[in-house]
Tab-separated table of C-alpha atoms in Angstrom:
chain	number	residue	atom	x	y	z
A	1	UNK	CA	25.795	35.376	14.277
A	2	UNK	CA	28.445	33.458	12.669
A	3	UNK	CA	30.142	32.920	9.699
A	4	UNK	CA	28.339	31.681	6.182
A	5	UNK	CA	30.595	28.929	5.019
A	6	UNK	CA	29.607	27.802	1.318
A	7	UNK	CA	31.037	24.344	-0.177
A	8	UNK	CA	30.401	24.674	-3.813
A	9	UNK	CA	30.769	20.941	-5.675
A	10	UNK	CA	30.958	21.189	-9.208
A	11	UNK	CA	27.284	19.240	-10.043
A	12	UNK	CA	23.745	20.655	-11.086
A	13	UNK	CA	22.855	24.141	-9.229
A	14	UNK	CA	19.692	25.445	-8.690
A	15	UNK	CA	18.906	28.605	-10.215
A	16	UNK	CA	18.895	31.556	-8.207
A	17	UNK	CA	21.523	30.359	-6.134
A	18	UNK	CA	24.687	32.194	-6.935
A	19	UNK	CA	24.165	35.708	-4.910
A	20	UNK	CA	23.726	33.407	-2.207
A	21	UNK	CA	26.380	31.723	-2.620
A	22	UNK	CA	28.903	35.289	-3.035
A	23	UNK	CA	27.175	36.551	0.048
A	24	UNK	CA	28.835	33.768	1.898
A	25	UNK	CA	31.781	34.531	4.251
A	26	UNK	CA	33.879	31.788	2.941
A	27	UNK	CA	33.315	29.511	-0.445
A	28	UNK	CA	35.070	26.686	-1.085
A	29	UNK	CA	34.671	24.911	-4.274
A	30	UNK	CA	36.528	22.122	-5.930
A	31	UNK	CA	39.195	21.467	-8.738
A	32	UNK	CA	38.206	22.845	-12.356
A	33	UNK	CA	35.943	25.235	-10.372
A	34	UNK	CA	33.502	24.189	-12.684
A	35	UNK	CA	30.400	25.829	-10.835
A	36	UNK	CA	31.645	28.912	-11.420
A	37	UNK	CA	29.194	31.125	-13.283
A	38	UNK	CA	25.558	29.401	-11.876
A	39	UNK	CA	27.128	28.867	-8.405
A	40	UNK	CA	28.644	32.976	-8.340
A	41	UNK	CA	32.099	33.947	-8.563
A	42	UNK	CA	33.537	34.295	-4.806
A	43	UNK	CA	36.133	31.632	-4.019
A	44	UNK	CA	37.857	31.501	-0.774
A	45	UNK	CA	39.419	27.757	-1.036
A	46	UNK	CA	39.972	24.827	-4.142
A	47	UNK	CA	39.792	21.713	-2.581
A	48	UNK	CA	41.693	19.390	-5.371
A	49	UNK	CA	42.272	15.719	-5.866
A	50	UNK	CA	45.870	15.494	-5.278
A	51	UNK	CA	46.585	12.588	-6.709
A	52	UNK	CA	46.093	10.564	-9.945
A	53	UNK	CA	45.036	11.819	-13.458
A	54	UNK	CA	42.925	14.992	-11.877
A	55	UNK	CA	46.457	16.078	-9.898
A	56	UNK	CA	48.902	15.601	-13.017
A	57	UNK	CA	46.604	17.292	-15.301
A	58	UNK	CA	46.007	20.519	-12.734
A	59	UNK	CA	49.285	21.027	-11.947
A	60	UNK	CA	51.379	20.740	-15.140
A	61	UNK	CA	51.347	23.736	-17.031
A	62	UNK	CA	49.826	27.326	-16.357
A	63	UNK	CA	45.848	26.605	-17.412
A	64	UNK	CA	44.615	25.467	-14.101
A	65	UNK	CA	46.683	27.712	-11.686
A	66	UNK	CA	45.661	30.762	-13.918
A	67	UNK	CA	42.151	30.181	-14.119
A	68	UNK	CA	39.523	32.770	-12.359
A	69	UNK	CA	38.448	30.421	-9.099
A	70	UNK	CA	42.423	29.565	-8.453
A	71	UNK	CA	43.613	32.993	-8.707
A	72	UNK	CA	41.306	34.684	-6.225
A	73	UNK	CA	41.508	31.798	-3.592
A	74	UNK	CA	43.663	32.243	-0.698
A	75	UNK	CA	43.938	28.267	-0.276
A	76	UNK	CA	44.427	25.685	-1.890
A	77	UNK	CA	43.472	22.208	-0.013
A	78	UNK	CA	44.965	18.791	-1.086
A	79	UNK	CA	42.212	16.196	0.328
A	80	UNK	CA	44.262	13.310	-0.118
A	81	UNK	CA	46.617	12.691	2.758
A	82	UNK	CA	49.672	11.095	1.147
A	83	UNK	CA	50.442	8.808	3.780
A	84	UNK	CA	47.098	7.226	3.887
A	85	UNK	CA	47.273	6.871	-0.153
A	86	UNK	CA	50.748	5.283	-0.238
A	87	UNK	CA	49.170	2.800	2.359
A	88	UNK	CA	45.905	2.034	0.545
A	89	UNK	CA	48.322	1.939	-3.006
A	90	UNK	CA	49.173	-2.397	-2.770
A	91	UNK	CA	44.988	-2.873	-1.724
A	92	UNK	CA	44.058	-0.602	-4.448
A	93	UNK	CA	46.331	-2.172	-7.450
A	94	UNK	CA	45.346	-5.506	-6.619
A	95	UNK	CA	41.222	-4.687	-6.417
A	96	UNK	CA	41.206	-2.336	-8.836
A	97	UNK	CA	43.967	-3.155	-11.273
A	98	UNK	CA	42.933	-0.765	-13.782
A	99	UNK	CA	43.864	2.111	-11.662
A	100	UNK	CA	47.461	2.334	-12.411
A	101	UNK	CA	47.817	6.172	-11.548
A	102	UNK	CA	45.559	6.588	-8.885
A	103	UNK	CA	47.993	6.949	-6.152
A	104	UNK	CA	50.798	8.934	-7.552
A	105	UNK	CA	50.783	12.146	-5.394
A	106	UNK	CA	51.024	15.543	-6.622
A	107	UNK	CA	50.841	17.404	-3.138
A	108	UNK	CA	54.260	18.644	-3.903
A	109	UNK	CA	53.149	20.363	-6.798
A	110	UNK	CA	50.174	21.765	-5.515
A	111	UNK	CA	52.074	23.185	-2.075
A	112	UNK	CA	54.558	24.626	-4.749
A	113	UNK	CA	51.820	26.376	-6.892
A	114	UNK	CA	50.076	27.772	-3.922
A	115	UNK	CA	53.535	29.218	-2.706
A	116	UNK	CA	54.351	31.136	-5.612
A	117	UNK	CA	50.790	32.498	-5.542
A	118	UNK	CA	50.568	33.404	-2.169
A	119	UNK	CA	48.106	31.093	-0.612
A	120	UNK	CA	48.095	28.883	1.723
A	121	UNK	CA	47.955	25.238	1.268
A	122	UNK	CA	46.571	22.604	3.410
A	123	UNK	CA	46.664	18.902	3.441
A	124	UNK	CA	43.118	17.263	4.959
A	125	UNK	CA	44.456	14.902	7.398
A	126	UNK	CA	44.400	10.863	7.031
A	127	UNK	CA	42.148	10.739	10.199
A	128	UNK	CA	38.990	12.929	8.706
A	129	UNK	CA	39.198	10.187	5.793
A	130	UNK	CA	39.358	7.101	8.257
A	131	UNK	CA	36.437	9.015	10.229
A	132	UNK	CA	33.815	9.065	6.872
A	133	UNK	CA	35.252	5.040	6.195
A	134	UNK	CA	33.440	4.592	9.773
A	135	UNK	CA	30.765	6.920	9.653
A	136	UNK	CA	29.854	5.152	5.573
A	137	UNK	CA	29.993	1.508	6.680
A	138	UNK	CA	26.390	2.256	8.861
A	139	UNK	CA	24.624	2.788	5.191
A	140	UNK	CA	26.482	-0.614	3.626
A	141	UNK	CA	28.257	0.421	0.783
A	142	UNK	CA	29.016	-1.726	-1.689
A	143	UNK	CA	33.557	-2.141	-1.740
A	144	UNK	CA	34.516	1.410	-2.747
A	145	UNK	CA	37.784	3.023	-3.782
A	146	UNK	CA	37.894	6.216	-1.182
A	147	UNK	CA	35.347	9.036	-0.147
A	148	UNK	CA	34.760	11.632	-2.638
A	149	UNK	CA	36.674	14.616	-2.664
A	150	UNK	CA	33.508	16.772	-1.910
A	151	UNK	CA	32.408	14.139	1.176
A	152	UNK	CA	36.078	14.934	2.603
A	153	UNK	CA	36.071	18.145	2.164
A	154	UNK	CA	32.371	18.650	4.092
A	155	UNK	CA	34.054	16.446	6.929
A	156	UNK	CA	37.098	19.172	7.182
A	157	UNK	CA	34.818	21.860	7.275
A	158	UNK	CA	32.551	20.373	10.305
A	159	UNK	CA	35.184	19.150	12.113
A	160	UNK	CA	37.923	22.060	11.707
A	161	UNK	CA	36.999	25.006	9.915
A	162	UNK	CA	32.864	25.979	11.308
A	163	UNK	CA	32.475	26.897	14.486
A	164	UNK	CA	29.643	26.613	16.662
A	165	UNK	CA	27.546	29.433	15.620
A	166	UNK	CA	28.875	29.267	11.721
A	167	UNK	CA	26.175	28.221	9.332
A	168	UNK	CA	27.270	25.153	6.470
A	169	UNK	CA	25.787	24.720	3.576
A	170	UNK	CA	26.201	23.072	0.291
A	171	UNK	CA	25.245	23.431	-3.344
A	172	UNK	CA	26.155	21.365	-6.576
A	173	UNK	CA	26.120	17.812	-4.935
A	174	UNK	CA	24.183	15.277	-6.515
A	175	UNK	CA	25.867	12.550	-5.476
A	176	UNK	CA	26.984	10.561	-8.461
A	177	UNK	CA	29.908	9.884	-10.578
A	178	UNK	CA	32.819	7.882	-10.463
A	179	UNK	CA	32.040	4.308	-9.532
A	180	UNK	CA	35.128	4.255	-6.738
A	181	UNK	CA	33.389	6.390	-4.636
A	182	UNK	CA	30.012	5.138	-2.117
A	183	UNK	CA	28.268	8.111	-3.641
A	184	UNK	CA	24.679	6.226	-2.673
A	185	UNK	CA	26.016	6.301	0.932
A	186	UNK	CA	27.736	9.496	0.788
A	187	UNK	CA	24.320	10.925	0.140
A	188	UNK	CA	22.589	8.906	2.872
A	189	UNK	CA	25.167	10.349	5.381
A	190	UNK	CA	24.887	13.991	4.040
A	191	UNK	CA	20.886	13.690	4.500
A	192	UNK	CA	21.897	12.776	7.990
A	193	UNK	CA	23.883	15.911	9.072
A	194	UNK	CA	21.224	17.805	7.394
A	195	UNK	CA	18.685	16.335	9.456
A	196	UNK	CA	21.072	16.735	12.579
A	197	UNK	CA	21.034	20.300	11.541
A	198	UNK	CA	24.657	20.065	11.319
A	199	UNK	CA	24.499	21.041	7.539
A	200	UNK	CA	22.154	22.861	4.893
A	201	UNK	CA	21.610	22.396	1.654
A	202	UNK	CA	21.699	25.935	-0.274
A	203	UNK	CA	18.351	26.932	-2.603
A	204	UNK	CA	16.801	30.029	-3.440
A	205	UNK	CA	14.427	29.403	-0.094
A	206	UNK	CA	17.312	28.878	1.936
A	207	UNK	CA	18.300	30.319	5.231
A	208	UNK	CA	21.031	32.363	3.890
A	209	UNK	CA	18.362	33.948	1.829
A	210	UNK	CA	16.039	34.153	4.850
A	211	UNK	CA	18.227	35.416	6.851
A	212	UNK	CA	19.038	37.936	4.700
A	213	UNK	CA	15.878	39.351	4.264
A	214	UNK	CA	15.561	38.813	0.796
């Protein structure tokens, strides 16, 4: 048997869930850590929004980098390939001329922070990104900023980090939010990879549990 791989997003959790979630081999969860507590303690990776508002406020000052889900990770992983965002920067200022900040990249920052804690630190490349703007346009979404930061980070995980016999599942998604992301098709696509039995969606009757015995 393989690996339990957890992605933890920071929405509504079931109860029950989080000694599922810490008996997981690896746990990824996502900025503030926010589903700490409900969705268990263990966390392996932070996936962050490197850029905008949500990357200037983590990495200035010590609050974020000292926090309990950031200190025990090993990784740190910057979804937002800065290439791609310095690309989509003149499309996004002139459709969406309220976001002023959106593309101003902190990657730096965040490769800095997770060097002088001793973690590694990853940037998710352009192409998984491009790959989920394909994969959304079959459930018509209306014009959308970019893929979440959860979507991208469930892409990374299928396509890179799982292997074949490695078991994926997800908590804390409800698919809503921010009006710049295709959350109605994000959720459209994620029911598809579930069905594909490509991904699971963690409960208290879950196969993690099942499989555990319990």
């Amino acid at each position: 048997m393989g690996r339990r791989i957890a992605i933890v997003g920071n929405g509504e959790l079931p109860p029950g869930t989080a000694r599922l979630i810490d008996r997981s081999d690896i746990v990824i969860r996502f900025n503030d850590c926010r589903s700490l507590g409900l969705g268990g303690t263990r966390t392996d990776v932070v996936a962050v929004c490197n850029t905008g508002r949500p990357g200037r406020e983590m990495t200035e000052g010590a609050e974020w980098r000292e926090s309990d889900g950031v200190r025990q990770a090993a990784a740190i992983w910057s979804v937002r390939d800065p290439a791609k965002f310095a690309e989509m920067e003149p499309d996004i200022r002139a459709r969406w001329p309220e976001l002023t900040d959106f593309c101003v990249d902190y990657t730096a920052a965040f490769a800095a922070i997770a060097r002088a804690g001793g973690k590694s630190h990853v940037v998710i490349h352009r192409e998984v990104h491009e790959r989920l703007d394909v994969a959304l346009e079959a459930y018509e979404p209306e014009p959308y900023v970019c893929p979440s930061t959860g979507l991208v980070a469930i892409a990374h995980v299928l396509e890179t980090v799982s292997g074949e016999d490695d078991e994926v599942a997800i908590a804390g998604f409800g698919h809503q939010g921010w009006s710049g992301h295709p959350f109605s098709a994000e959720k459209q696509l994620v029911e598809t990879l579930a069905v594909a039995r490509r991904l699971k969606r963690i409960s208290p009757t879950s196969i993690f549990s099942a499989s555990e015995g319990a």
